[in-house]
XYZ file of C-alpha atoms in Angstrom:
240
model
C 103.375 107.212 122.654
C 100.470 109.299 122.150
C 100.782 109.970 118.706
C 100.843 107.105 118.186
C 97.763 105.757 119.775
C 95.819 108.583 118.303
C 97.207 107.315 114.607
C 95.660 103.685 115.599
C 92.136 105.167 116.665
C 92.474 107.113 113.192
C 92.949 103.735 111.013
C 90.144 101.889 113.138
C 87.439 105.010 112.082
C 88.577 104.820 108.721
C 87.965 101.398 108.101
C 84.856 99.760 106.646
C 83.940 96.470 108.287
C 80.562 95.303 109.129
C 78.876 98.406 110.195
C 76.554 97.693 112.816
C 75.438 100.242 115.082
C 76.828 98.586 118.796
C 80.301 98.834 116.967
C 79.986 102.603 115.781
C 79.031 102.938 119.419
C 81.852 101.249 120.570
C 84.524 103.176 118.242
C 82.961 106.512 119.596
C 83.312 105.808 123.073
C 86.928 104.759 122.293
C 87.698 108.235 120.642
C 86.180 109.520 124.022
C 88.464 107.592 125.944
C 91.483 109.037 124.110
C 90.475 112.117 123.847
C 90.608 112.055 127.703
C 93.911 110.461 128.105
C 95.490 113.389 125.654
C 93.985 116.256 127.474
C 95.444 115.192 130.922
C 98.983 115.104 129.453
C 99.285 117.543 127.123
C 99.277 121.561 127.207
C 96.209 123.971 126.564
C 97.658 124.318 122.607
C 97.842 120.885 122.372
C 94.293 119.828 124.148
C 92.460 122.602 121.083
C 94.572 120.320 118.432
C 93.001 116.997 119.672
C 89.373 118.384 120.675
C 89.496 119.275 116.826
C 90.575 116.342 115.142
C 88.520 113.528 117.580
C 85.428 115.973 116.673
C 86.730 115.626 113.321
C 86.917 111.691 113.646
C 83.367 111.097 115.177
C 81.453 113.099 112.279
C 83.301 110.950 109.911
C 81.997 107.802 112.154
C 78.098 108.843 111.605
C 78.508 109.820 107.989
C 80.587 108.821 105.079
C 82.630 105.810 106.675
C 79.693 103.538 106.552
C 78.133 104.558 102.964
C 79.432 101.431 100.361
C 80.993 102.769 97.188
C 80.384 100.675 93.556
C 84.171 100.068 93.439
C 83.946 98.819 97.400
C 80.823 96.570 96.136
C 82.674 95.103 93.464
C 85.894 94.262 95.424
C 83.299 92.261 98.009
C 81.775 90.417 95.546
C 84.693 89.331 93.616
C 86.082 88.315 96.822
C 83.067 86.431 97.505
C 83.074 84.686 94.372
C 86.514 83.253 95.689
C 86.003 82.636 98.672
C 83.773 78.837 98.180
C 85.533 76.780 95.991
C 81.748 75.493 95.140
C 81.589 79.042 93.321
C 83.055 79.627 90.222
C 85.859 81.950 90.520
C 85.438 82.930 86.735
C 81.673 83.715 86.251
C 82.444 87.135 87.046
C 84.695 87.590 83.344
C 81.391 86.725 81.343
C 79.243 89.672 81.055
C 76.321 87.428 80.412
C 76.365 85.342 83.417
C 74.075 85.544 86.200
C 76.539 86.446 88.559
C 77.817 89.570 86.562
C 73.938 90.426 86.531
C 73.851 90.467 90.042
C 76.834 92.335 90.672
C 75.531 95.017 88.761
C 72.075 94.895 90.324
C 73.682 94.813 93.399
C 75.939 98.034 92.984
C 72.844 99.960 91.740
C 71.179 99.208 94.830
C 73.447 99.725 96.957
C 76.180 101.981 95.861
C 76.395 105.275 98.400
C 73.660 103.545 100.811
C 74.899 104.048 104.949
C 73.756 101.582 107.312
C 74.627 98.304 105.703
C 77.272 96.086 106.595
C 79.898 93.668 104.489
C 76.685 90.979 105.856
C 74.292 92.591 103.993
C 75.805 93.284 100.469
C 76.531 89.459 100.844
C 73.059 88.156 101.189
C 71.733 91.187 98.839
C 74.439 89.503 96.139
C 73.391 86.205 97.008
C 69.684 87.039 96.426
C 70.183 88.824 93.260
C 72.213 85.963 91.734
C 68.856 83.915 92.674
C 66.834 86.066 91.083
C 68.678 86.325 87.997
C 69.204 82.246 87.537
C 65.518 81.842 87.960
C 64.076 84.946 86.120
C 63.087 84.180 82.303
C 66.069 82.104 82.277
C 65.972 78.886 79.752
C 66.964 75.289 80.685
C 66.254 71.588 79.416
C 62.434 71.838 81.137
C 61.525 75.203 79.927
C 58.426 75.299 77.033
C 59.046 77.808 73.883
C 57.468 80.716 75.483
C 58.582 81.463 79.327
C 56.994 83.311 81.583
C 58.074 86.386 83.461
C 57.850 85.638 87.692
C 54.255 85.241 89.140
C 55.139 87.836 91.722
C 58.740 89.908 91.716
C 57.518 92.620 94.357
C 60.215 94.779 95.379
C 62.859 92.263 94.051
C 66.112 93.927 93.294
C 64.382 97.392 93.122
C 64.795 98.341 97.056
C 67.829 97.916 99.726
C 66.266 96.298 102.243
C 65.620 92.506 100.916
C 63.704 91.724 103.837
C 60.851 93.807 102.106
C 61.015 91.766 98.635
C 58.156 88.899 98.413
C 58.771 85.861 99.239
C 61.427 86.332 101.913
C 61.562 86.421 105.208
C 64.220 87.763 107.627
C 64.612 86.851 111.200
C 61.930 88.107 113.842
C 61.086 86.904 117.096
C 63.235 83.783 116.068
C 60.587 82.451 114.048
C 60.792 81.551 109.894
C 56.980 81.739 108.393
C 55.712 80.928 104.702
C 52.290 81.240 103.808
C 52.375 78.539 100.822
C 53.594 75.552 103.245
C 51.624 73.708 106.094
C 51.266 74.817 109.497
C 53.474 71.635 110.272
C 55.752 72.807 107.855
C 55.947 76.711 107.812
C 57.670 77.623 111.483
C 61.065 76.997 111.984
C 62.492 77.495 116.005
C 65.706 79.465 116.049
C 67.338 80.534 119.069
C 69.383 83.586 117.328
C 69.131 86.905 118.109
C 70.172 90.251 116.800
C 69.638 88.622 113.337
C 66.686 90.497 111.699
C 68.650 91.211 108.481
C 69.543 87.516 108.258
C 67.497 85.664 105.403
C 65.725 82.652 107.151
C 63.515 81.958 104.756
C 63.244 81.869 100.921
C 59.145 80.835 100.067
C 58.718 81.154 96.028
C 56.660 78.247 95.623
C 54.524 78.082 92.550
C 55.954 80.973 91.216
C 57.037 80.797 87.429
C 60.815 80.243 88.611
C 62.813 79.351 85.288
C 66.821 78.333 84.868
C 68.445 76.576 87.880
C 68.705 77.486 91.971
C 72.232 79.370 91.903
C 74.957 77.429 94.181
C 75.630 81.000 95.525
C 72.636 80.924 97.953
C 75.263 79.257 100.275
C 76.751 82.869 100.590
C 73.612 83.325 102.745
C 75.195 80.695 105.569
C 73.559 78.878 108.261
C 70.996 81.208 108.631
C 68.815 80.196 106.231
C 66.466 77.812 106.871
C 63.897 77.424 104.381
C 64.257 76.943 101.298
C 60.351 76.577 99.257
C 60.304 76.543 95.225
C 58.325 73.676 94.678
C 55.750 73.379 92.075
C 57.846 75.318 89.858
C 58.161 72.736 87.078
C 60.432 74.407 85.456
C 62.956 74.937 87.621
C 66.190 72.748 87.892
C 67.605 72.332 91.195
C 71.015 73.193 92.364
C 73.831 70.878 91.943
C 76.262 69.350 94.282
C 78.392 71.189 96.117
């Protein structure tokens, strides 16, 4: 029946999946669509009832559906730290551990931001997780006084990770760092639509403490370079 196509189209705009902007497009047009069907079959009274509510529907589309809450950013990252069995499941009960660092970076960043999809708070999660295994962070190798990062630009302290030094997102399906050899530094990919995928991760000589997190996996296939040598105090990551 009508209704209850129109109470499907209402669950799809309320959810929160990846939010990327072909797929609000998509949804809207859909709305459209049904908003069509129900005027040619139902009366005048009727046609004023759904012109309101689809109106309703596609200024919830542009606004508030796609805006992450803390207690949506939690739930995600919890489920993330399930979802490897690499990961530990647990880290997330200790206060002091890395990962409950990051979570809580990663909710300050993030928390009420629109535009960013389930993708994004991943590899922002994964990143801060880095950052706080490596940052001041003691191990077998480190000396009696350690050092702070060489260079922590925009780490942590801005949404859009693709700004923070040292990595690189895709563009033009190419992954650059300035520390490696021209042999070394490009990378082909043939992926597109991609630019806030992390291709490229190019700390190299850069005070990096602790141990590389195994939750840089979150970050998937698409990253393709990983640089931190010359950090001698860094351990790398175990097995997996």
């Amino acid at each position: 029946t009508r209704e209850r196509i129109l109470f499907a189209f209402i669950q799809l705009a309320e959810r929160r999946r990846d939010q990327y902007s072909h797929i609000r497009l998509l949804e809207a047009v859909l709305l459209l669509l049904l908003l069509l069907l129900l005027l040619l079959q139902t009366t005048r009274a009727d046609q004023t009832m759904k012109l309101l509510l689809t109106t309703t529907l596609l200024c919830s589309l542009s606004s508030t559906v796609y805006a992450f809450t803390a207690e949506q950013i939690r739930s995600q990252i919890a489920a993330l730290q399930q979802s490897e069995t690499y990961l530990n499941g647990l880290a997330l009960n200790d206060a002091n551990s890395y990962q409950s660092k990051a979570r809580a970076s990663t909710v300050q960043a993030l928390d009420g931001k629109n535009e960013l999809s389930a993708k994004h708070v991943a590899n922002f999660y994964a990143l801060a997780c880095f950052y706080h295994a490596t940052y001041q962070v003691e191990n077998t190798e480190t000396a009696d006084v350690i050092n702070e990062w060489y260079d922590s630009t925009n780490w942590l302290t801005t949404s859009d990770y693709c700004e923070w030094f040292g990595i690189t997102c895709y563009q033009e399906g190419v992954v650059e760092c300035e520390e490696l050899s021209d042999t070394d530094s490009l990378l082909e990919t043939d992926l597109s639509d991609t630019d806030d995928r992390v291709a490229g991760i190019c700390l190299t000589d850069n005070w990096l403490t602790g141990e590389v997190p195994k939750e840089l996996g979150l970050l998937g296939g698409y990253l393709s370079l990983l640089a931190v040598d010359y950090n001698a105090e860094l351990v790398a990551m175990g097995p997996y």
